[in-house]
mmCIF file of C-alpha atoms in Angstrom:
data_model
loop_
_atom_site.group_PDB
_atom_site.id
_atom_site.type_symbol
_atom_site.label_atom_id
_atom_site.label_comp_id
_atom_site.label_asym_id
_atom_site.label_seq_id
_atom_site.Cartn_x
_atom_site.Cartn_y
_atom_site.Cartn_z
ATOM 1 C CA ASP A 1 110.905 -176.319 163.526
ATOM 2 C CA GLY A 2 111.190 -173.177 165.647
ATOM 3 C CA GLY A 3 112.370 -169.968 164.125
ATOM 4 C CA ILE A 4 111.715 -166.385 163.138
ATOM 5 C CA THR A 5 109.654 -165.641 160.064
ATOM 6 C CA GLN A 6 109.826 -162.301 158.321
ATOM 7 C CA SER A 7 107.475 -161.348 155.530
ATOM 8 C CA PRO A 8 107.418 -160.303 152.840
ATOM 9 C CA LYS A 9 110.933 -160.959 151.539
ATOM 10 C CA TYR A 10 110.696 -157.978 149.162
ATOM 11 C CA LEU A 11 108.547 -154.888 149.631
ATOM 12 C CA PHE A 12 108.099 -151.723 147.626
ATOM 13 C CA ARG A 13 106.918 -148.424 149.020
ATOM 14 C CA LYS A 14 105.452 -145.481 147.179
ATOM 15 C CA GLU A 15 106.056 -141.894 148.231
ATOM 16 C CA GLY A 16 103.986 -140.919 151.260
ATOM 17 C CA GLN A 17 102.963 -144.472 152.004
ATOM 18 C CA ASN A 18 103.258 -146.376 155.271
ATOM 19 C CA VAL A 19 104.302 -150.021 155.023
ATOM 20 C CA THR A 20 104.370 -152.726 157.674
ATOM 21 C CA LEU A 21 106.945 -155.494 157.933
ATOM 22 C CA SER A 22 105.901 -158.646 159.698
ATOM 23 C CA CYS A 23 107.995 -160.600 162.208
ATOM 24 C CA GLU A 24 106.736 -163.743 163.940
ATOM 25 C CA GLN A 25 108.680 -166.124 166.197
ATOM 26 C CA ASN A 26 107.750 -169.476 167.698
ATOM 27 C CA LEU A 27 110.881 -169.807 169.845
ATOM 28 C CA ASN A 28 109.060 -168.570 172.978
ATOM 29 C CA HIS A 29 111.612 -165.757 173.245
ATOM 30 C CA ASP A 30 110.600 -162.781 175.351
ATOM 31 C CA ALA A 31 112.771 -160.135 173.658
ATOM 32 C CA MET A 32 112.478 -159.023 170.055
ATOM 33 C CA TYR A 33 114.424 -156.480 167.983
ATOM 34 C CA TRP A 34 114.397 -154.645 164.665
ATOM 35 C CA TYR A 35 117.629 -153.759 162.888
ATOM 36 C CA ARG A 36 118.287 -151.863 159.694
ATOM 37 C CA GLN A 37 121.172 -152.844 157.395
ATOM 38 C CA ASP A 38 122.563 -150.606 154.656
ATOM 39 C CA PRO A 39 125.185 -151.836 152.167
ATOM 40 C CA GLY A 40 128.683 -151.817 153.633
ATOM 41 C CA GLN A 41 127.436 -150.912 157.077
ATOM 42 C CA GLY A 42 126.770 -152.754 160.252
ATOM 43 C CA LEU A 43 123.337 -153.349 161.700
ATOM 44 C CA ARG A 44 121.669 -150.426 163.445
ATOM 45 C CA LEU A 45 119.003 -150.909 166.110
ATOM 46 C CA ILE A 46 115.613 -149.365 165.376
ATOM 47 C CA TYR A 47 113.377 -150.619 168.216
ATOM 48 C CA TYR A 48 113.428 -153.408 170.760
ATOM 49 C CA SER A 49 110.930 -154.996 173.107
ATOM 50 C CA GLN A 50 111.758 -157.013 176.197
ATOM 51 C CA ILE A 51 108.190 -157.846 177.153
ATOM 52 C CA VAL A 52 104.691 -157.767 175.701
ATOM 53 C CA ASN A 53 103.104 -154.295 175.544
ATOM 54 C CA ASP A 54 106.446 -152.574 176.105
ATOM 55 C CA PHE A 55 109.142 -151.394 173.699
ATOM 56 C CA GLN A 56 112.038 -148.940 173.589
ATOM 57 C CA LYS A 57 113.613 -146.815 170.885
ATOM 58 C CA GLY A 58 116.940 -147.868 169.517
ATOM 59 C CA ASP A 59 119.516 -145.667 167.829
ATOM 60 C CA ILE A 60 117.521 -144.799 164.684
ATOM 61 C CA ALA A 61 113.828 -144.911 165.682
ATOM 62 C CA GLU A 62 112.736 -141.760 163.848
ATOM 63 C CA GLY A 63 110.267 -142.530 161.064
ATOM 64 C CA TYR A 64 109.456 -145.989 162.419
ATOM 65 C CA SER A 65 106.834 -147.404 164.781
ATOM 66 C CA VAL A 66 106.282 -150.804 166.392
ATOM 67 C CA SER A 67 103.777 -152.695 168.507
ATOM 68 C CA ARG A 68 104.093 -155.745 170.735
ATOM 69 C CA GLU A 69 100.595 -157.020 171.464
ATOM 70 C CA LYS A 70 101.626 -160.674 171.456
ATOM 71 C CA LYS A 71 104.816 -162.398 172.558
ATOM 72 C CA GLU A 72 105.186 -164.003 169.139
ATOM 73 C CA SER A 73 104.780 -160.899 167.010
ATOM 74 C CA PHE A 74 106.682 -157.612 166.618
ATOM 75 C CA PRO A 75 105.609 -155.773 163.445
ATOM 76 C CA LEU A 76 107.533 -152.738 162.215
ATOM 77 C CA THR A 77 105.829 -149.877 160.371
ATOM 78 C CA VAL A 78 107.966 -147.686 158.144
ATOM 79 C CA THR A 79 106.118 -144.398 158.015
ATOM 80 C CA SER A 80 106.162 -141.668 155.383
ATOM 81 C CA ALA A 81 108.314 -139.661 157.803
ATOM 82 C CA GLN A 82 111.219 -142.011 157.066
ATOM 83 C CA LYS A 83 112.777 -140.234 154.099
ATOM 84 C CA ASN A 84 115.351 -142.862 153.236
ATOM 85 C CA PRO A 85 113.642 -146.207 153.842
ATOM 86 C CA THR A 86 115.484 -148.309 151.277
ATOM 87 C CA ALA A 87 117.378 -150.927 153.296
ATOM 88 C CA PHE A 88 117.445 -154.540 154.421
ATOM 89 C CA TYR A 89 115.411 -154.952 157.608
ATOM 90 C CA LEU A 90 116.212 -157.702 160.082
ATOM 91 C CA CYS A 91 114.110 -158.927 162.971
ATOM 92 C CA ALA A 92 115.706 -160.822 165.851
ATOM 93 C CA SER A 93 114.744 -162.403 169.146
ATOM 94 C CA SER A 94 116.502 -163.634 172.262
ATOM 95 C CA ILE A 95 115.761 -165.439 175.519
ATOM 96 C CA THR A 96 116.043 -164.070 179.024
ATOM 97 C CA GLY A 97 119.534 -164.341 180.470
ATOM 98 C CA THR A 98 121.290 -164.584 177.118
ATOM 99 C CA ARG A 99 120.024 -161.483 175.446
ATOM 100 C CA GLU A 100 123.187 -160.909 173.491
ATOM 101 C CA LYS A 101 122.622 -164.171 171.608
ATOM 102 C CA LEU A 102 120.287 -162.962 168.921
ATOM 103 C CA PHE A 103 118.405 -165.241 166.537
ATOM 104 C CA PHE A 104 117.676 -163.456 163.262
ATOM 105 C CA GLY A 105 115.007 -163.839 160.625
ATOM 106 C CA SER A 106 115.930 -163.917 156.940
ATOM 107 C CA GLY A 107 115.155 -160.250 156.409
ATOM 108 C CA THR A 108 112.927 -157.997 154.291
ATOM 109 C CA GLN A 109 114.366 -155.845 151.507
ATOM 110 C CA LEU A 110 112.414 -152.593 151.302
ATOM 111 C CA SER A 111 112.742 -150.397 148.241
ATOM 112 C CA VAL A 112 111.155 -147.108 147.246
ATOM 113 C CA LEU A 113 109.311 -146.861 143.923
ATOM 114 C CA GLY B 1 129.932 -141.824 171.029
ATOM 115 C CA GLN B 2 131.288 -145.322 170.832
ATOM 116 C CA GLN B 3 133.657 -145.973 167.957
ATOM 117 C CA LEU B 4 133.923 -149.491 166.576
ATOM 118 C CA ASN B 5 136.338 -150.348 163.804
ATOM 119 C CA GLN B 6 136.306 -153.709 162.068
ATOM 120 C CA SER B 7 139.058 -154.677 159.659
ATOM 121 C CA PRO B 8 139.738 -155.602 157.035
ATOM 122 C CA GLN B 9 136.670 -154.403 155.162
ATOM 123 C CA SER B 10 136.972 -157.231 152.645
ATOM 124 C CA MET B 11 139.175 -160.207 151.870
ATOM 125 C CA PHE B 12 139.587 -162.337 148.770
ATOM 126 C CA ILE B 13 141.551 -165.468 149.520
ATOM 127 C CA GLN B 14 142.422 -168.860 148.112
ATOM 128 C CA GLU B 15 140.723 -171.945 149.490
ATOM 129 C CA GLY B 16 142.860 -173.474 152.222
ATOM 130 C CA GLU B 17 144.294 -170.189 153.462
ATOM 131 C CA ASP B 18 143.867 -168.951 157.015
ATOM 132 C CA VAL B 19 141.915 -165.755 157.686
ATOM 133 C CA SER B 20 142.236 -163.160 160.444
ATOM 134 C CA MET B 21 139.970 -160.229 161.206
ATOM 135 C CA ASN B 22 139.563 -157.962 164.186
ATOM 136 C CA CYS B 23 137.493 -155.298 165.862
ATOM 137 C CA THR B 24 138.715 -152.468 168.022
ATOM 138 C CA SER B 25 136.758 -149.996 170.074
ATOM 139 C CA SER B 26 137.266 -146.855 172.076
ATOM 140 C CA SER B 27 135.012 -148.294 174.796
ATOM 141 C CA ILE B 28 135.198 -151.242 177.176
ATOM 142 C CA PHE B 29 132.691 -154.066 176.720
ATOM 143 C CA ASN B 30 131.584 -157.072 178.767
ATOM 144 C CA THR B 31 130.753 -159.246 175.781
ATOM 145 C CA TRP B 32 132.092 -159.805 172.298
ATOM 146 C CA LEU B 33 130.127 -161.831 169.783
ATOM 147 C CA TRP B 34 130.868 -162.803 166.210
ATOM 148 C CA TYR B 35 128.136 -163.346 163.625
ATOM 149 C CA LYS B 36 128.219 -164.538 160.018
ATOM 150 C CA GLN B 37 125.741 -163.392 157.375
ATOM 151 C CA GLU B 38 125.242 -165.178 154.091
ATOM 152 C CA PRO B 39 123.768 -163.306 151.101
ATOM 153 C CA GLY B 40 120.076 -162.488 151.499
ATOM 154 C CA GLU B 41 119.886 -164.002 154.979
ATOM 155 C CA GLY B 42 120.054 -162.889 158.586
ATOM 156 C CA PRO B 43 123.253 -163.190 160.638
ATOM 157 C CA VAL B 44 123.949 -166.373 162.570
ATOM 158 C CA LEU B 45 125.881 -166.433 165.836
ATOM 159 C CA LEU B 46 129.303 -168.084 165.543
ATOM 160 C CA ILE B 47 131.032 -167.463 168.854
ATOM 161 C CA ALA B 48 130.233 -165.610 172.085
ATOM 162 C CA LEU B 49 132.965 -164.365 174.451
ATOM 163 C CA TYR B 50 132.288 -163.229 178.001
ATOM 164 C CA LYS B 51 135.660 -162.806 179.750
ATOM 165 C CA ALA B 52 138.726 -160.727 178.958
ATOM 166 C CA GLY B 53 141.440 -162.976 177.570
ATOM 167 C CA GLU B 54 138.980 -165.738 176.728
ATOM 168 C CA LEU B 55 139.876 -167.853 173.711
ATOM 169 C CA THR B 56 137.050 -169.933 172.234
ATOM 170 C CA SER B 57 136.892 -172.239 169.239
ATOM 171 C CA ASN B 58 134.018 -173.454 167.097
ATOM 172 C CA GLY B 59 135.364 -175.926 164.574
ATOM 173 C CA ARG B 60 137.819 -174.092 162.329
ATOM 174 C CA LEU B 61 136.911 -170.760 163.913
ATOM 175 C CA THR B 62 138.733 -169.282 166.891
ATOM 176 C CA ALA B 63 137.913 -166.007 168.580
ATOM 177 C CA GLN B 64 139.534 -164.101 171.400
ATOM 178 C CA PHE B 65 138.291 -161.437 173.791
ATOM 179 C CA GLY B 66 141.092 -158.898 174.134
ATOM 180 C CA ILE B 67 142.709 -158.317 177.521
ATOM 181 C CA THR B 68 141.868 -154.608 177.414
ATOM 182 C CA ARG B 69 138.188 -155.502 176.718
ATOM 183 C CA LYS B 70 138.322 -153.052 173.828
ATOM 184 C CA ASP B 71 139.022 -155.524 171.061
ATOM 185 C CA SER B 72 138.389 -158.985 169.696
ATOM 186 C CA PHE B 73 139.826 -161.221 166.996
ATOM 187 C CA LEU B 74 138.394 -163.944 164.784
ATOM 188 C CA ASN B 75 140.518 -166.471 162.922
ATOM 189 C CA ILE B 76 139.356 -169.013 160.371
ATOM 190 C CA SER B 77 141.733 -171.826 159.554
ATOM 191 C CA ALA B 78 141.914 -173.711 156.257
ATOM 192 C CA SER B 79 139.138 -171.723 154.584
ATOM 193 C CA ILE B 80 136.587 -173.456 152.352
ATOM 194 C CA PRO B 81 134.111 -171.999 149.814
ATOM 195 C CA SER B 82 131.192 -172.132 152.267
ATOM 196 C CA ASP B 83 133.043 -169.669 154.521
ATOM 197 C CA VAL B 84 131.957 -166.940 152.091
ATOM 198 C CA GLY B 85 129.873 -164.234 153.716
ATOM 199 C CA ILE B 86 130.020 -161.132 155.872
ATOM 200 C CA TYR B 87 131.454 -161.493 159.356
ATOM 201 C CA PHE B 88 130.344 -159.028 162.018
ATOM 202 C CA CYS B 89 131.756 -158.370 165.429
ATOM 203 C CA ALA B 90 129.163 -157.275 167.970
ATOM 204 C CA PRO B 91 130.262 -156.104 171.404
ATOM 205 C CA GLY B 92 127.730 -155.577 174.139
ATOM 206 C CA SER B 93 127.441 -154.430 177.700
ATOM 207 C CA GLY B 94 124.863 -155.561 180.177
ATOM 208 C CA ASN B 95 122.064 -157.950 179.362
ATOM 209 C CA THR B 96 119.765 -155.830 177.240
ATOM 210 C CA GLY B 97 120.636 -157.405 173.902
ATOM 211 C CA LYS B 98 121.656 -153.976 172.676
ATOM 212 C CA LEU B 99 124.636 -154.930 170.632
ATOM 213 C CA ILE B 100 126.748 -152.628 168.496
ATOM 214 C CA PHE B 101 127.642 -154.164 165.172
ATOM 215 C CA GLY B 102 130.884 -153.553 163.310
ATOM 216 C CA GLN B 103 130.803 -152.614 159.621
ATOM 217 C CA GLY B 104 131.533 -156.205 158.663
ATOM 218 C CA THR B 105 134.329 -158.076 156.886
ATOM 219 C CA THR B 106 133.284 -159.507 153.527
ATOM 220 C CA LEU B 107 135.071 -162.772 152.837
ATOM 221 C CA GLN B 108 135.336 -164.324 149.402
ATOM 222 C CA VAL B 109 137.042 -167.663 148.887
ATOM 223 C CA LYS B 110 138.402 -168.769 145.552
ATOM 224 C CA PRO B 111 138.190 -172.552 145.033
#
């Protein structure tokens, strides 16, 4: 079955540590996105990529980095510069022509030790 | 910046009751989408609206794109326990996939 796989489901970060969240899709979608969700708030866009080897900053990109070397993969690195990283991170993808119709993964909960 | 208000913030209802929620914005949008998120999962698209005044149904769910293009409404009829979750409105403009998400309406249904 096609879908978006995020891993791990739970992740813990120590002070000063970079961590990478994985996102893989086998839907053959060209666009991929990373959102951050905090309790009681809507989803906020971190980064998005519409094509391989290209990506753009979203509304809250500071302290995060991404890469898009393959169509299927869009990993997100939470760097030590992100001072408040505890949140639920959601990866999504969409097809050309219907980019508002996002397909989401099941998320990664990141917590700080 | 763009202001998006989704209400109510939460609802606790009896099974069988109808539910209404809405989103209003200070900006005009070309698209209004509604997503549902169950605990520990990613949101799933329920309904997509593309024209002002459009009324679209998906089973017991009905959504409308406001005439002013600044608001949208979602109604759920005859609620059931599996309707529990967080409902998000997400307006968009253009075809970039850059949606703005409302704060969400948390729905709890008492059997």
